[in-house]
JSON list of C-alpha atoms in Angstrom, two decimals:
[
{"chain": "Q", "resi": 1, "resn": "UNK", "atom": "CA", "xyz": [31.05, -58.09, 37.93]},
{"chain": "Q", "resi": 2, "resn": "UNK", "atom": "CA", "xyz": [32.47, -61.30, 38.23]},
{"chain": "Q", "resi": 3, "resn": "UNK", "atom": "CA", "xyz": [30.61, -64.43, 40.20]},
{"chain": "Q", "resi": 4, "resn": "UNK", "atom": "CA", "xyz": [31.70, -65.72, 43.52]},
{"chain": "Q", "resi": 5, "resn": "UNK", "atom": "CA", "xyz": [34.44, -68.22, 43.89]},
{"chain": "Q", "resi": 6, "resn": "UNK", "atom": "CA", "xyz": [32.10, -70.55, 45.48]},
{"chain": "Q", "resi": 7, "resn": "UNK", "atom": "CA", "xyz": [28.35, -69.53, 45.31]},
{"chain": "Q", "resi": 8, "resn": "UNK", "atom": "CA", "xyz": [26.79, -69.12, 48.53]},
{"chain": "Q", "resi": 9, "resn": "UNK", "atom": "CA", "xyz": [22.86, -69.75, 49.41]},
{"chain": "Q", "resi": 10, "resn": "UNK", "atom": "CA", "xyz": [21.60, -66.81, 51.67]},
{"chain": "Q", "resi": 11, "resn": "UNK", "atom": "CA", "xyz": [18.75, -67.96, 53.55]},
{"chain": "Q", "resi": 12, "resn": "UNK", "atom": "CA", "xyz": [16.05, -65.26, 54.31]},
{"chain": "Q", "resi": 13, "resn": "UNK", "atom": "CA", "xyz": [13.21, -66.29, 56.62]},
{"chain": "Q", "resi": 14, "resn": "UNK", "atom": "CA", "xyz": [9.64, -65.11, 55.53]},
{"chain": "Q", "resi": 15, "resn": "UNK", "atom": "CA", "xyz": [7.45, -64.11, 58.47]},
{"chain": "Q", "resi": 16, "resn": "UNK", "atom": "CA", "xyz": [9.18, -65.98, 61.18]},
{"chain": "Q", "resi": 17, "resn": "UNK", "atom": "CA", "xyz": [9.38, -62.94, 63.33]},
{"chain": "Q", "resi": 18, "resn": "UNK", "atom": "CA", "xyz": [6.07, -61.30, 62.42]},
{"chain": "Q", "resi": 19, "resn": "UNK", "atom": "CA", "xyz": [5.68, -59.11, 59.49]},
{"chain": "Q", "resi": 20, "resn": "UNK", "atom": "CA", "xyz": [9.46, -59.23, 58.48]},
{"chain": "Q", "resi": 21, "resn": "UNK", "atom": "CA", "xyz": [11.81, -60.79, 56.27]},
{"chain": "Q", "resi": 22, "resn": "UNK", "atom": "CA", "xyz": [14.98, -62.10, 58.45]},
{"chain": "Q", "resi": 23, "resn": "UNK", "atom": "CA", "xyz": [17.63, -60.77, 57.71]},
{"chain": "Q", "resi": 24, "resn": "UNK", "atom": "CA", "xyz": [15.81, -58.08, 55.73]},
{"chain": "Q", "resi": 25, "resn": "UNK", "atom": "CA", "xyz": [18.94, -56.59, 54.05]},
{"chain": "Q", "resi": 26, "resn": "UNK", "atom": "CA", "xyz": [21.79, -58.93, 52.55]},
{"chain": "Q", "resi": 27, "resn": "UNK", "atom": "CA", "xyz": [24.51, -58.56, 50.33]},
{"chain": "Q", "resi": 28, "resn": "UNK", "atom": "CA", "xyz": [25.01, -61.15, 47.38]},
{"chain": "Q", "resi": 29, "resn": "UNK", "atom": "CA", "xyz": [27.39, -62.13, 44.68]},
{"chain": "Q", "resi": 30, "resn": "UNK", "atom": "CA", "xyz": [26.66, -63.12, 41.18]},
{"chain": "Q", "resi": 31, "resn": "UNK", "atom": "CA", "xyz": [26.19, -66.67, 41.14]},
{"chain": "Q", "resi": 32, "resn": "UNK", "atom": "CA", "xyz": [24.71, -66.78, 44.69]},
{"chain": "Q", "resi": 33, "resn": "UNK", "atom": "CA", "xyz": [21.34, -67.97, 45.44]},
{"chain": "Q", "resi": 34, "resn": "UNK", "atom": "CA", "xyz": [18.68, -66.54, 47.91]},
{"chain": "Q", "resi": 35, "resn": "UNK", "atom": "CA", "xyz": [16.40, -68.82, 49.69]},
{"chain": "Q", "resi": 36, "resn": "UNK", "atom": "CA", "xyz": [13.11, -67.39, 50.92]},
{"chain": "Q", "resi": 37, "resn": "UNK", "atom": "CA", "xyz": [11.73, -69.99, 53.74]},
{"chain": "Q", "resi": 38, "resn": "UNK", "atom": "CA", "xyz": [7.90, -69.34, 54.68]},
{"chain": "Q", "resi": 39, "resn": "UNK", "atom": "CA", "xyz": [6.80, -69.24, 57.95]},
{"chain": "Q", "resi": 40, "resn": "UNK", "atom": "CA", "xyz": [3.22, -68.76, 59.27]},
{"chain": "Q", "resi": 41, "resn": "UNK", "atom": "CA", "xyz": [0.73, -67.48, 58.10]},
{"chain": "Q", "resi": 42, "resn": "UNK", "atom": "CA", "xyz": [0.18, -66.40, 54.42]},
{"chain": "Q", "resi": 43, "resn": "UNK", "atom": "CA", "xyz": [3.12, -64.48, 52.81]},
{"chain": "Q", "resi": 44, "resn": "UNK", "atom": "CA", "xyz": [4.81, -63.55, 49.49]},
{"chain": "Q", "resi": 45, "resn": "UNK", "atom": "CA", "xyz": [7.98, -62.71, 48.21]},
{"chain": "Q", "resi": 46, "resn": "UNK", "atom": "CA", "xyz": [7.29, -60.02, 45.34]},
{"chain": "Q", "resi": 47, "resn": "UNK", "atom": "CA", "xyz": [9.73, -58.00, 43.51]},
{"chain": "Q", "resi": 48, "resn": "UNK", "atom": "CA", "xyz": [9.33, -54.00, 43.56]},
{"chain": "Q", "resi": 49, "resn": "UNK", "atom": "CA", "xyz": [11.21, -51.02, 42.64]},
{"chain": "Q", "resi": 50, "resn": "UNK", "atom": "CA", "xyz": [12.93, -48.38, 45.04]},
{"chain": "Q", "resi": 51, "resn": "UNK", "atom": "CA", "xyz": [10.45, -45.89, 44.24]},
{"chain": "Q", "resi": 52, "resn": "UNK", "atom": "CA", "xyz": [7.48, -48.13, 44.41]},
{"chain": "Q", "resi": 53, "resn": "UNK", "atom": "CA", "xyz": [7.92, -50.40, 47.18]},
{"chain": "Q", "resi": 54, "resn": "UNK", "atom": "CA", "xyz": [4.46, -51.82, 47.69]},
{"chain": "Q", "resi": 55, "resn": "UNK", "atom": "CA", "xyz": [4.01, -52.44, 43.91]},
{"chain": "Q", "resi": 56, "resn": "UNK", "atom": "CA", "xyz": [5.19, -55.39, 41.71]},
{"chain": "Q", "resi": 57, "resn": "UNK", "atom": "CA", "xyz": [7.96, -54.58, 39.29]},
{"chain": "Q", "resi": 58, "resn": "UNK", "atom": "CA", "xyz": [5.61, -55.74, 36.65]},
{"chain": "Q", "resi": 59, "resn": "UNK", "atom": "CA", "xyz": [3.17, -52.91, 37.07]},
{"chain": "Q", "resi": 60, "resn": "UNK", "atom": "CA", "xyz": [5.47, -50.14, 37.53]},
{"chain": "Q", "resi": 61, "resn": "UNK", "atom": "CA", "xyz": [8.57, -50.97, 35.28]},
{"chain": "Q", "resi": 62, "resn": "UNK", "atom": "CA", "xyz": [9.01, -48.40, 32.02]},
{"chain": "Q", "resi": 63, "resn": "UNK", "atom": "CA", "xyz": [11.59, -51.04, 30.77]},
{"chain": "Q", "resi": 64, "resn": "UNK", "atom": "CA", "xyz": [9.29, -54.02, 30.34]},
{"chain": "Q", "resi": 65, "resn": "UNK", "atom": "CA", "xyz": [10.97, -55.89, 33.51]},
{"chain": "Q", "resi": 66, "resn": "UNK", "atom": "CA", "xyz": [8.41, -58.51, 35.12]},
{"chain": "Q", "resi": 67, "resn": "UNK", "atom": "CA", "xyz": [9.90, -59.68, 38.45]},
{"chain": "Q", "resi": 68, "resn": "UNK", "atom": "CA", "xyz": [9.55, -62.39, 40.50]},
{"chain": "Q", "resi": 69, "resn": "UNK", "atom": "CA", "xyz": [6.46, -63.43, 42.52]},
{"chain": "Q", "resi": 70, "resn": "UNK", "atom": "CA", "xyz": [6.28, -66.44, 44.83]},
{"chain": "Q", "resi": 71, "resn": "UNK", "atom": "CA", "xyz": [2.53, -66.06, 44.83]},
{"chain": "Q", "resi": 72, "resn": "UNK", "atom": "CA", "xyz": [0.80, -66.44, 48.25]},
{"chain": "Q", "resi": 73, "resn": "UNK", "atom": "CA", "xyz": [2.27, -69.16, 50.55]},
{"chain": "Q", "resi": 74, "resn": "UNK", "atom": "CA", "xyz": [-0.13, -70.04, 53.23]},
{"chain": "Q", "resi": 75, "resn": "UNK", "atom": "CA", "xyz": [1.79, -72.02, 56.03]},
{"chain": "Q", "resi": 76, "resn": "UNK", "atom": "CA", "xyz": [0.19, -73.68, 59.08]},
{"chain": "Q", "resi": 77, "resn": "UNK", "atom": "CA", "xyz": [0.95, -72.40, 62.62]},
{"chain": "Q", "resi": 78, "resn": "UNK", "atom": "CA", "xyz": [1.72, -76.03, 63.55]},
{"chain": "Q", "resi": 79, "resn": "UNK", "atom": "CA", "xyz": [4.13, -76.96, 60.38]},
{"chain": "Q", "resi": 80, "resn": "UNK", "atom": "CA", "xyz": [7.41, -78.27, 61.18]},
{"chain": "Q", "resi": 81, "resn": "UNK", "atom": "CA", "xyz": [8.64, -78.06, 57.60]},
{"chain": "Q", "resi": 82, "resn": "UNK", "atom": "CA", "xyz": [8.71, -74.71, 55.64]},
{"chain": "Q", "resi": 83, "resn": "UNK", "atom": "CA", "xyz": [8.18, -74.22, 51.89]},
{"chain": "Q", "resi": 84, "resn": "UNK", "atom": "CA", "xyz": [10.59, -72.37, 50.02]},
{"chain": "Q", "resi": 85, "resn": "UNK", "atom": "CA", "xyz": [11.35, -70.13, 46.76]},
{"chain": "Q", "resi": 86, "resn": "UNK", "atom": "CA", "xyz": [14.74, -69.63, 45.34]},
{"chain": "Q", "resi": 87, "resn": "UNK", "atom": "CA", "xyz": [16.16, -66.77, 43.15]},
{"chain": "Q", "resi": 88, "resn": "UNK", "atom": "CA", "xyz": [19.77, -66.91, 41.29]},
{"chain": "Q", "resi": 89, "resn": "UNK", "atom": "CA", "xyz": [21.52, -63.45, 41.58]},
{"chain": "Q", "resi": 90, "resn": "UNK", "atom": "CA", "xyz": [22.57, -62.38, 38.07]},
{"chain": "Q", "resi": 91, "resn": "UNK", "atom": "CA", "xyz": [24.20, -59.32, 38.63]},
{"chain": "Q", "resi": 92, "resn": "UNK", "atom": "CA", "xyz": [25.05, -56.72, 41.45]},
{"chain": "Q", "resi": 93, "resn": "UNK", "atom": "CA", "xyz": [22.20, -54.14, 40.83]},
{"chain": "Q", "resi": 94, "resn": "UNK", "atom": "CA", "xyz": [19.98, -53.87, 44.24]},
{"chain": "Q", "resi": 95, "resn": "UNK", "atom": "CA", "xyz": [16.59, -55.87, 44.21]},
{"chain": "Q", "resi": 96, "resn": "UNK", "atom": "CA", "xyz": [13.80, -54.60, 46.21]},
{"chain": "Q", "resi": 97, "resn": "UNK", "atom": "CA", "xyz": [11.00, -56.74, 47.64]},
{"chain": "Q", "resi": 98, "resn": "UNK", "atom": "CA", "xyz": [7.93, -56.82, 49.49]},
{"chain": "Q", "resi": 99, "resn": "UNK", "atom": "CA", "xyz": [5.07, -58.86, 51.04]},
{"chain": "Q", "resi": 100, "resn": "UNK", "atom": "CA", "xyz": [1.94, -58.69, 48.95]},
{"chain": "Q", "resi": 101, "resn": "UNK", "atom": "CA", "xyz": [-0.52, -59.79, 51.97]},
{"chain": "Q", "resi": 102, "resn": "UNK", "atom": "CA", "xyz": [-2.85, -56.82, 52.56]},
{"chain": "Q", "resi": 103, "resn": "UNK", "atom": "CA", "xyz": [-1.27, -54.31, 54.86]},
{"chain": "Q", "resi": 104, "resn": "UNK", "atom": "CA", "xyz": [2.29, -56.23, 55.24]},
{"chain": "Q", "resi": 105, "resn": "UNK", "atom": "CA", "xyz": [4.14, -53.76, 52.78]},
{"chain": "Q", "resi": 106, "resn": "UNK", "atom": "CA", "xyz": [2.80, -50.74, 54.56]},
{"chain": "Q", "resi": 107, "resn": "UNK", "atom": "CA", "xyz": [3.91, -52.27, 57.87]},
{"chain": "Q", "resi": 108, "resn": "UNK", "atom": "CA", "xyz": [7.49, -52.33, 56.71]},
{"chain": "Q", "resi": 109, "resn": "UNK", "atom": "CA", "xyz": [7.50, -56.23, 55.60]},
{"chain": "Q", "resi": 110, "resn": "UNK", "atom": "CA", "xyz": [10.24, -55.40, 52.77]},
{"chain": "Q", "resi": 111, "resn": "UNK", "atom": "CA", "xyz": [13.59, -56.63, 52.03]},
{"chain": "Q", "resi": 112, "resn": "UNK", "atom": "CA", "xyz": [16.61, -55.68, 49.81]},
{"chain": "Q", "resi": 113, "resn": "UNK", "atom": "CA", "xyz": [19.48, -57.55, 48.13]},
{"chain": "Q", "resi": 114, "resn": "UNK", "atom": "CA", "xyz": [22.68, -55.69, 47.48]},
{"chain": "Q", "resi": 115, "resn": "UNK", "atom": "CA", "xyz": [21.13, -52.30, 48.42]},
{"chain": "Q", "resi": 116, "resn": "UNK", "atom": "CA", "xyz": [23.89, -49.23, 48.50]},
{"chain": "Q", "resi": 117, "resn": "UNK", "atom": "CA", "xyz": [23.92, -48.72, 52.00]},
{"chain": "Q", "resi": 118, "resn": "UNK", "atom": "CA", "xyz": [26.16, -45.57, 51.47]},
{"chain": "Q", "resi": 119, "resn": "UNK", "atom": "CA", "xyz": [23.71, -43.93, 49.22]},
{"chain": "Q", "resi": 120, "resn": "UNK", "atom": "CA", "xyz": [20.54, -42.57, 49.21]},
{"chain": "Q", "resi": 121, "resn": "UNK", "atom": "CA", "xyz": [18.56, -45.52, 48.05]},
{"chain": "Q", "resi": 122, "resn": "UNK", "atom": "CA", "xyz": [19.40, -47.74, 51.28]},
{"chain": "Q", "resi": 123, "resn": "UNK", "atom": "CA", "xyz": [17.57, -50.43, 52.72]},
{"chain": "Q", "resi": 124, "resn": "UNK", "atom": "CA", "xyz": [16.22, -47.71, 55.51]},
{"chain": "Q", "resi": 125, "resn": "UNK", "atom": "CA", "xyz": [14.97, -45.27, 52.84]},
{"chain": "Q", "resi": 126, "resn": "UNK", "atom": "CA", "xyz": [13.20, -47.89, 51.21]},
{"chain": "Q", "resi": 127, "resn": "UNK", "atom": "CA", "xyz": [11.45, -49.33, 54.23]},
{"chain": "Q", "resi": 128, "resn": "UNK", "atom": "CA", "xyz": [10.63, -45.71, 55.08]},
{"chain": "Q", "resi": 129, "resn": "UNK", "atom": "CA", "xyz": [8.92, -45.31, 51.93]},
{"chain": "Q", "resi": 130, "resn": "UNK", "atom": "CA", "xyz": [6.87, -48.56, 52.21]},
{"chain": "Q", "resi": 131, "resn": "UNK", "atom": "CA", "xyz": [5.73, -47.59, 55.42]},
{"chain": "Q", "resi": 132, "resn": "UNK", "atom": "CA", "xyz": [4.61, -44.10, 54.33]},
{"chain": "Q", "resi": 133, "resn": "UNK", "atom": "CA", "xyz": [2.74, -45.83, 51.16]},
{"chain": "Q", "resi": 134, "resn": "UNK", "atom": "CA", "xyz": [-0.17, -46.81, 53.25]},
{"chain": "Q", "resi": 135, "resn": "UNK", "atom": "CA", "xyz": [-0.58, -49.17, 50.18]},
{"chain": "Q", "resi": 136, "resn": "UNK", "atom": "CA", "xyz": [-2.36, -52.31, 50.80]},
{"chain": "Q", "resi": 137, "resn": "UNK", "atom": "CA", "xyz": [-1.19, -54.08, 47.71]},
{"chain": "Q", "resi": 138, "resn": "UNK", "atom": "CA", "xyz": [-1.57, -57.56, 47.25]},
{"chain": "Q", "resi": 139, "resn": "UNK", "atom": "CA", "xyz": [0.53, -59.87, 44.78]},
{"chain": "Q", "resi": 140, "resn": "UNK", "atom": "CA", "xyz": [-0.82, -62.38, 42.25]},
{"chain": "Q", "resi": 141, "resn": "UNK", "atom": "CA", "xyz": [-0.69, -65.73, 43.21]},
{"chain": "Q", "resi": 142, "resn": "UNK", "atom": "CA", "xyz": [1.10, -67.47, 40.21]},
{"chain": "Q", "resi": 143, "resn": "UNK", "atom": "CA", "xyz": [4.63, -68.19, 40.89]},
{"chain": "Q", "resi": 144, "resn": "UNK", "atom": "CA", "xyz": [7.30, -66.75, 38.95]},
{"chain": "Q", "resi": 145, "resn": "UNK", "atom": "CA", "xyz": [10.69, -65.21, 39.18]},
{"chain": "Q", "resi": 146, "resn": "UNK", "atom": "CA", "xyz": [13.37, -62.72, 38.37]},
{"chain": "Q", "resi": 147, "resn": "UNK", "atom": "CA", "xyz": [11.48, -61.37, 35.59]},
{"chain": "Q", "resi": 148, "resn": "UNK", "atom": "CA", "xyz": [9.72, -63.06, 32.56]},
{"chain": "Q", "resi": 149, "resn": "UNK", "atom": "CA", "xyz": [7.94, -66.31, 32.73]},
{"chain": "Q", "resi": 150, "resn": "UNK", "atom": "CA", "xyz": [7.32, -66.50, 29.00]},
{"chain": "Q", "resi": 151, "resn": "UNK", "atom": "CA", "xyz": [8.60, -69.57, 26.75]},
{"chain": "Q", "resi": 152, "resn": "UNK", "atom": "CA", "xyz": [10.51, -67.28, 24.46]},
{"chain": "Q", "resi": 153, "resn": "UNK", "atom": "CA", "xyz": [13.69, -65.44, 25.38]},
{"chain": "Q", "resi": 154, "resn": "UNK", "atom": "CA", "xyz": [13.18, -61.65, 25.41]},
{"chain": "Q", "resi": 155, "resn": "UNK", "atom": "CA", "xyz": [16.00, -59.42, 23.92]},
{"chain": "Q", "resi": 156, "resn": "UNK", "atom": "CA", "xyz": [18.80, -58.56, 26.09]},
{"chain": "Q", "resi": 157, "resn": "UNK", "atom": "CA", "xyz": [17.63, -61.13, 28.80]},
{"chain": "Q", "resi": 158, "resn": "UNK", "atom": "CA", "xyz": [20.14, -62.92, 31.36]},
{"chain": "Q", "resi": 159, "resn": "UNK", "atom": "CA", "xyz": [18.88, -66.36, 32.55]},
{"chain": "Q", "resi": 160, "resn": "UNK", "atom": "CA", "xyz": [17.90, -67.12, 36.06]},
{"chain": "Q", "resi": 161, "resn": "UNK", "atom": "CA", "xyz": [16.65, -69.81, 37.61]},
{"chain": "Q", "resi": 162, "resn": "UNK", "atom": "CA", "xyz": [14.00, -69.89, 40.34]},
{"chain": "Q", "resi": 163, "resn": "UNK", "atom": "CA", "xyz": [12.66, -72.80, 42.33]},
{"chain": "Q", "resi": 164, "resn": "UNK", "atom": "CA", "xyz": [9.83, -73.05, 44.60]},
{"chain": "Q", "resi": 165, "resn": "UNK", "atom": "CA", "xyz": [9.30, -75.84, 47.14]},
{"chain": "Q", "resi": 166, "resn": "UNK", "atom": "CA", "xyz": [5.88, -75.41, 47.86]},
{"chain": "Q", "resi": 167, "resn": "UNK", "atom": "CA", "xyz": [3.40, -77.85, 49.39]},
{"chain": "Q", "resi": 168, "resn": "UNK", "atom": "CA", "xyz": [2.36, -79.09, 46.23]},
{"chain": "Q", "resi": 169, "resn": "UNK", "atom": "CA", "xyz": [5.74, -80.39, 45.24]},
{"chain": "Q", "resi": 170, "resn": "UNK", "atom": "CA", "xyz": [9.05, -78.70, 43.65]},
{"chain": "Q", "resi": 171, "resn": "UNK", "atom": "CA", "xyz": [8.27, -76.56, 40.69]},
{"chain": "Q", "resi": 172, "resn": "UNK", "atom": "CA", "xyz": [11.43, -75.19, 38.89]},
{"chain": "Q", "resi": 173, "resn": "UNK", "atom": "CA", "xyz": [11.31, -72.61, 35.82]},
{"chain": "Q", "resi": 174, "resn": "UNK", "atom": "CA", "xyz": [13.73, -71.01, 33.88]},
{"chain": "Q", "resi": 175, "resn": "UNK", "atom": "CA", "xyz": [13.38, -67.47, 34.03]},
{"chain": "Q", "resi": 176, "resn": "UNK", "atom": "CA", "xyz": [14.88, -64.50, 31.88]},
{"chain": "Q", "resi": 177, "resn": "UNK", "atom": "CA", "xyz": [15.84, -61.33, 34.18]},
{"chain": "Q", "resi": 178, "resn": "UNK", "atom": "CA", "xyz": [14.76, -58.70, 31.65]},
{"chain": "Q", "resi": 179, "resn": "UNK", "atom": "CA", "xyz": [17.27, -56.14, 30.59]},
{"chain": "Q", "resi": 180, "resn": "UNK", "atom": "CA", "xyz": [15.11, -54.80, 28.03]},
{"chain": "Q", "resi": 181, "resn": "UNK", "atom": "CA", "xyz": [15.79, -51.17, 26.92]},
{"chain": "Q", "resi": 182, "resn": "UNK", "atom": "CA", "xyz": [13.00, -49.67, 24.80]},
{"chain": "Q", "resi": 183, "resn": "UNK", "atom": "CA", "xyz": [14.20, -48.30, 21.20]},
{"chain": "Q", "resi": 184, "resn": "UNK", "atom": "CA", "xyz": [11.36, -46.27, 20.87]}
]
């Protein structure tokens, strides 16, 4: 896959219309960014996998992937400015995610980036799995992004940049999107 001629920033509203990401399913090219804008009350943006929609990728990956986590982002109901969390797209593989607030994922608060809508692992199937899970999974409060937050770069890693503009200020972290395949 080749990068987009002009990278695009895709905006996804988090919780602006109840327990949802709006839009909940987007297509993004290599080099594009996705900015999640948080609305009241307290939500997360947490990467998961298709088969485990309400658990962080860190908990379920069998290849060492860590995934991104915004941490909990509380927003007052009277807010006029909204905190953001941004990821950069490094490839066109599907990205699955959910809100880690208790009960939100099981209520269908999930999103996808580059889901293959013509196949069985599409957004509707992902959301149905989340709603069937009944899981009240929660996400940790540490902010990280598209996979590893260690200072050393894992083998076979591709760089990504995650930026979080939270109430405490702007935090930027260089992240490695882990594509580690075990040689065991």
